[in-house]
Amino acid sequence: MTGLTRRAAVGTGLAIGLAGGLAGGTAKARALPRVVSLNPCTDAVLVNVADRGQILALSHYARDARQSTIAGVARTYPITYESAEEVIALRPDVVLTAAHSSPATRAALKRLKIRTELFKVPNSWIENQAQIRRIADAVGHPDRGEALIARVEAAMAQGAPRPGGRPVTALVFQPNGFAAGHGTLVDEMMRRAGFVNVAERYGLKKWGNVSLERLLDDPPEVLLAGQAAPNATTWAEHILNHPALASVGPRMRRAVFPERLLYCGGPVLIQTAAVLATARRQVLGESA
C-alpha cells in the first residue's frame, strides 16, 4: 500500500468513526424518554431530574402558586388539563400519574399501551426516596435522583434541632381545620425538625379535620397554619382568621405553614425543612 493510499484509508476510517460516533450520540440522546406529568408532586421531582427537552408537559396544577412550589418555573413549560386527548397528542414515552389522576385518562393510556408510572402520596421519607429514584430512572438520569435525595437530606440535617433541645408541641392546621396526623410524611418532617405532632389528642388518625372548639380547648405551643387567600370568601379559609384563634395567643404561637408543603415530597421537603426550622426557632427564641 502506498503512503498516499494508506493516508486515504486512515482518513476514511476516521471519517467513518466520527460519523458513527456522532450518530451513536444522537441516537443515545433521542433514546431518552419523553415524559408528561399529571401530578404536582411528580412535576416538582421531574423538573429536577429530567432534561428540559424531555418534559413534554406538566400538570396545570404546577402553575398554581397555592398548590405548587415550582409555579414560576412551571409557567415556562407546556401543561395539560389531564385529558386523554391532550396527553396522547404529545406522544409521550412515559406518563407520571397519581391515584387521583383522571381514571378515564389512565384507562385510555393503558389501552394504547403507553407506559404509565403511578404514584401515591408518600407516607415517609423512605417511601419518598423510592419515588424519586423511580422518576429519575424513568427519565434515564438515576444520578440526578441520588443528587436530589442528597440535597433533601442536607436540608433536613440543617433544619434539625440542636442536641438536647426540648421538643415543641405543634399541629398543622389548614383551611377548614384540615390537619396531618401520625403516619404521614409531614408528621415525620415535624419530628425531624424538633416538634411533637399532637393531632392524636384531638382524635385525629392520619388525615382529617380538627374542630376549632377542640383546638381552643387544648392548644399546642405552635399552630402551623396555612395562609388564607386574600379576600377569601369561603368559610374554610375564614376559619384561619377566626378571632377566637387570637384569644389563645399567649398560650399558642402561630407560624406559617403553606398548604403547598402539605402533600408532596422530593424537592418540596427542602422548603418544608426550612419553614419548620424557622417556626421552632421563633417559638424557642433561638437564633438561626
C-alpha positions in Angstrom: 0.0 0.0 0.0 1.5 3.4 -1.0 1.8 6.3 1.5 -1.0 8.1 -0.3 -3.3 5.1 -0.2 -2.5 4.5 3.4 -3.3 8.1 4.4 -6.6 7.9 2.4 -7.6 4.7 4.2 -6.8 6.2 7.6 -8.7 9.4 6.7 -11.7 7.3 5.6 -11.6 5.3 8.7 -11.5 8.4 10.9 -14.4 9.9 9.0 -16.5 6.7 9.4 -15.6 6.5 13.1 -16.5 10.2 13.7 -19.8 9.8 11.8 -20.6 6.7 13.7 -19.8 8.4 17.0 -22.0 11.3 16.2 -24.8 9.1 15.0 -24.5 7.0 18.2 -24.5 10.1 20.3 -27.6 11.4 18.5 -29.4 8.0 18.9 -28.5 8.0 22.6 -29.9 11.5 23.1 -33.1 10.5 21.2 -33.4 7.4 23.4 -34.1 9.4 26.5 -37.8 9.1 27.3 -40.1 12.0 26.7 -42.4 12.5 29.7 -45.7 14.0 30.7 -46.5 14.6 34.4 -50.2 14.8 35.6 -49.5 15.5 39.2 -48.0 18.5 41.0 -45.8 16.3 43.2 -44.3 14.4 40.3 -44.0 17.8 38.5 -41.6 19.0 41.2 -39.4 16.0 41.0 -39.4 15.8 37.2 -38.1 19.3 36.6 -35.2 18.4 39.0 -34.1 15.2 37.3 -35.1 15.4 33.6 -33.6 17.3 30.7 -35.8 20.2 29.8 -36.3 18.7 26.3 -37.6 15.5 27.8 -40.5 17.2 29.5 -43.5 17.4 27.1 -45.9 18.8 29.7 -46.5 19.3 33.4 -49.9 19.3 35.1 -51.9 22.5 35.2 -51.7 22.4 39.0 -47.9 23.2 38.7 -48.7 26.8 37.8 -50.8 27.4 40.8 -48.7 29.0 43.5 -51.0 27.9 46.2 -50.6 24.2 45.3 -47.1 24.1 43.8 -43.6 25.1 44.9 -42.5 25.4 41.2 -45.2 27.7 39.9 -42.7 30.2 38.5 -40.7 27.5 36.6 -43.8 25.7 35.5 -45.0 28.7 33.6 -42.2 28.2 31.2 -43.3 24.6 30.4 -46.4 23.4 28.4 -49.2 22.0 30.6 -52.2 19.7 30.2 -55.5 19.6 31.9 -55.2 15.8 32.2 -57.4 14.8 29.3 -56.5 11.7 27.4 -56.7 13.6 24.1 -54.1 16.2 25.3 -51.7 13.5 26.6 -51.9 11.2 23.6 -51.4 14.0 21.2 -48.0 14.7 22.8 -46.9 11.1 22.1 -45.0 10.6 25.4 -42.9 7.6 26.2 -43.8 7.8 29.9 -46.7 9.4 31.8 -46.4 10.1 35.5 -49.8 9.8 37.2 -51.3 9.6 40.7 -54.0 7.7 42.3 -56.4 10.7 42.0 -55.4 11.4 38.3 -58.3 11.0 35.9 -59.3 7.3 35.7 -60.6 7.8 32.1 -57.2 9.2 31.1 -55.3 6.4 32.8 -57.6 3.8 31.1 -57.0 5.3 27.7 -53.3 5.3 28.2 -53.4 1.7 29.2 -55.4 0.7 26.1 -52.9 2.4 23.9 -50.0 0.7 25.8 -48.4 4.0 26.8 -46.2 3.4 29.7 -47.5 5.0 32.9 -45.9 5.2 36.4 -48.5 5.5 39.2 -47.6 7.3 42.4 -49.4 7.8 45.7 -48.9 10.3 48.5 -45.7 9.2 50.3 -46.1 8.5 54.0 -42.4 8.6 54.9 -39.1 9.8 53.6 -38.1 6.2 52.8 -41.2 5.9 50.6 -40.4 9.2 49.0 -36.8 8.3 48.2 -38.1 5.2 46.3 -40.4 7.5 44.3 -37.6 9.9 43.5 -35.5 7.0 42.2 -38.4 5.7 40.1 -38.9 9.0 38.4 -35.1 9.5 37.9 -34.8 6.0 36.5 -37.8 6.5 34.2 -36.2 9.6 32.6 -32.8 8.0 32.3 -31.0 10.1 34.9 -30.6 7.9 38.1 -27.6 10.0 39.2 -29.8 13.1 39.4 -32.2 11.2 41.6 -29.4 10.5 44.1 -28.3 14.1 43.9 -31.8 15.3 44.8 -32.1 12.9 47.7 -28.7 14.2 49.0 -30.0 17.8 48.8 -33.1 16.9 50.7 -31.2 15.1 53.4 -28.8 18.0 53.7 -31.8 20.4 54.2 -33.2 18.0 56.9 -29.8 18.0 58.7 -29.6 21.8 58.6 -33.1 22.2 60.0 -32.7 19.6 62.8 -32.8 20.9 66.4 -29.7 21.4 68.4 -28.7 18.4 70.5 -30.5 18.5 73.9 -33.2 20.9 72.7 -36.7 20.3 74.0 -39.4 19.2 71.6 -42.2 21.7 70.8 -45.9 20.6 70.6 -47.5 21.6 67.3 -50.4 21.0 64.9 -50.6 21.5 61.2 -53.9 23.4 60.6 -55.1 24.2 57.1 -58.3 25.7 55.7 -61.4 24.0 57.1 -59.3 22.7 60.0 -57.6 20.1 57.9 -54.7 18.5 59.7 -52.0 15.9 59.3 -51.7 13.1 61.8 -49.2 10.4 62.6 -48.0 8.1 59.8 -47.7 10.9 57.3 -44.6 12.5 55.7 -45.5 15.8 57.3 -45.5 14.1 60.7 -42.0 12.7 60.1 -40.8 16.1 58.9 -42.2 17.7 62.1 -40.4 15.1 64.3 -37.1 15.7 62.4 -37.5 19.4 63.0 -38.0 19.0 66.8 -41.8 19.1 67.0 -44.3 16.7 68.6 -47.4 16.3 66.5 -50.4 16.5 68.9 -53.0 15.5 66.3 -53.9 12.3 68.2 -55.1 14.2 71.2 -57.8 15.7 69.1 -58.9 12.2 67.9 -57.2 12.5 64.5 -55.7 9.4 62.9 -53.8 10.0 59.7 -55.6 12.9 57.9 -58.7 14.7 58.9 -60.3 17.8 60.5 -59.8 19.3 63.9 -62.6 21.4 65.1 -61.9 25.0 66.2 -63.5 24.3 69.6 -61.2 21.3 70.4 -58.2 23.3 69.3 -59.1 26.2 71.5 -59.8 24.0 74.5 -56.4 22.4 74.3 -54.0 24.4 72.1 -50.5 23.2 71.2 -47.5 25.5 71.6 -47.5 26.3 68.0 -50.1 26.2 65.2 -48.5 25.5 61.8 -51.3 27.3 59.9 -52.0 27.6 56.2 -52.4 31.0 54.6 -55.9 32.2 53.7 -56.2 33.6 50.2 -56.5 37.4 50.0 -60.2 38.5 50.3 -61.2 34.9 50.9 -64.9 34.4 50.9 -65.1 30.7 51.9 -65.8 29.6 55.5 -63.0 27.1 55.2 -60.5 29.9 54.8 -62.1 32.3 57.2 -61.5 29.8 60.0 -57.8 30.6 59.7 -58.5 34.2 60.6 -61.1 33.5 63.3 -60.9 35.9 66.2 -61.0 33.0 68.6 -57.6 31.9 67.5 -56.2 35.2 68.6 -57.7 34.7 72.0 -55.3 31.9 72.8 -52.3 33.8 71.6 -50.5 33.8 74.9 -50.6 30.0 75.0 -50.2 29.2 71.3 -47.9 30.8 68.8 -48.8 30.8 65.2 -46.3 30.1 62.3 -46.9 30.0 58.6 -47.0 26.5 57.0 -48.3 26.9 53.4 -50.7 24.3 52.1 -48.4 23.6 49.1 -46.0 21.9 51.5 -48.5 19.5 52.9 -48.6 16.6 50.5 -45.6 16.4 48.3 -42.1 15.2 49.0 -39.0 15.4 46.8 -37.6 19.0 46.5 -40.7 20.3 48.4 -39.1 18.9 51.5 -36.2 21.4 51.2 -38.7 24.2 51.8 -40.6 22.2 54.4 -37.5 21.6 56.5 -36.6 25.3 56.4 -40.1 26.5 57.3 -40.3 24.1 60.2 -36.9 25.1 61.5 -37.8 28.8 61.4 -41.0 28.1 63.3 -39.2 26.2 66.0 -36.6 28.9 66.5 -39.3 31.5 66.7 -41.1 29.6 69.5 -38.0 28.9 71.5 -36.4 32.3 70.8 -33.3 30.7 69.2 -31.1 32.4 66.7 -30.6 30.9 63.2 
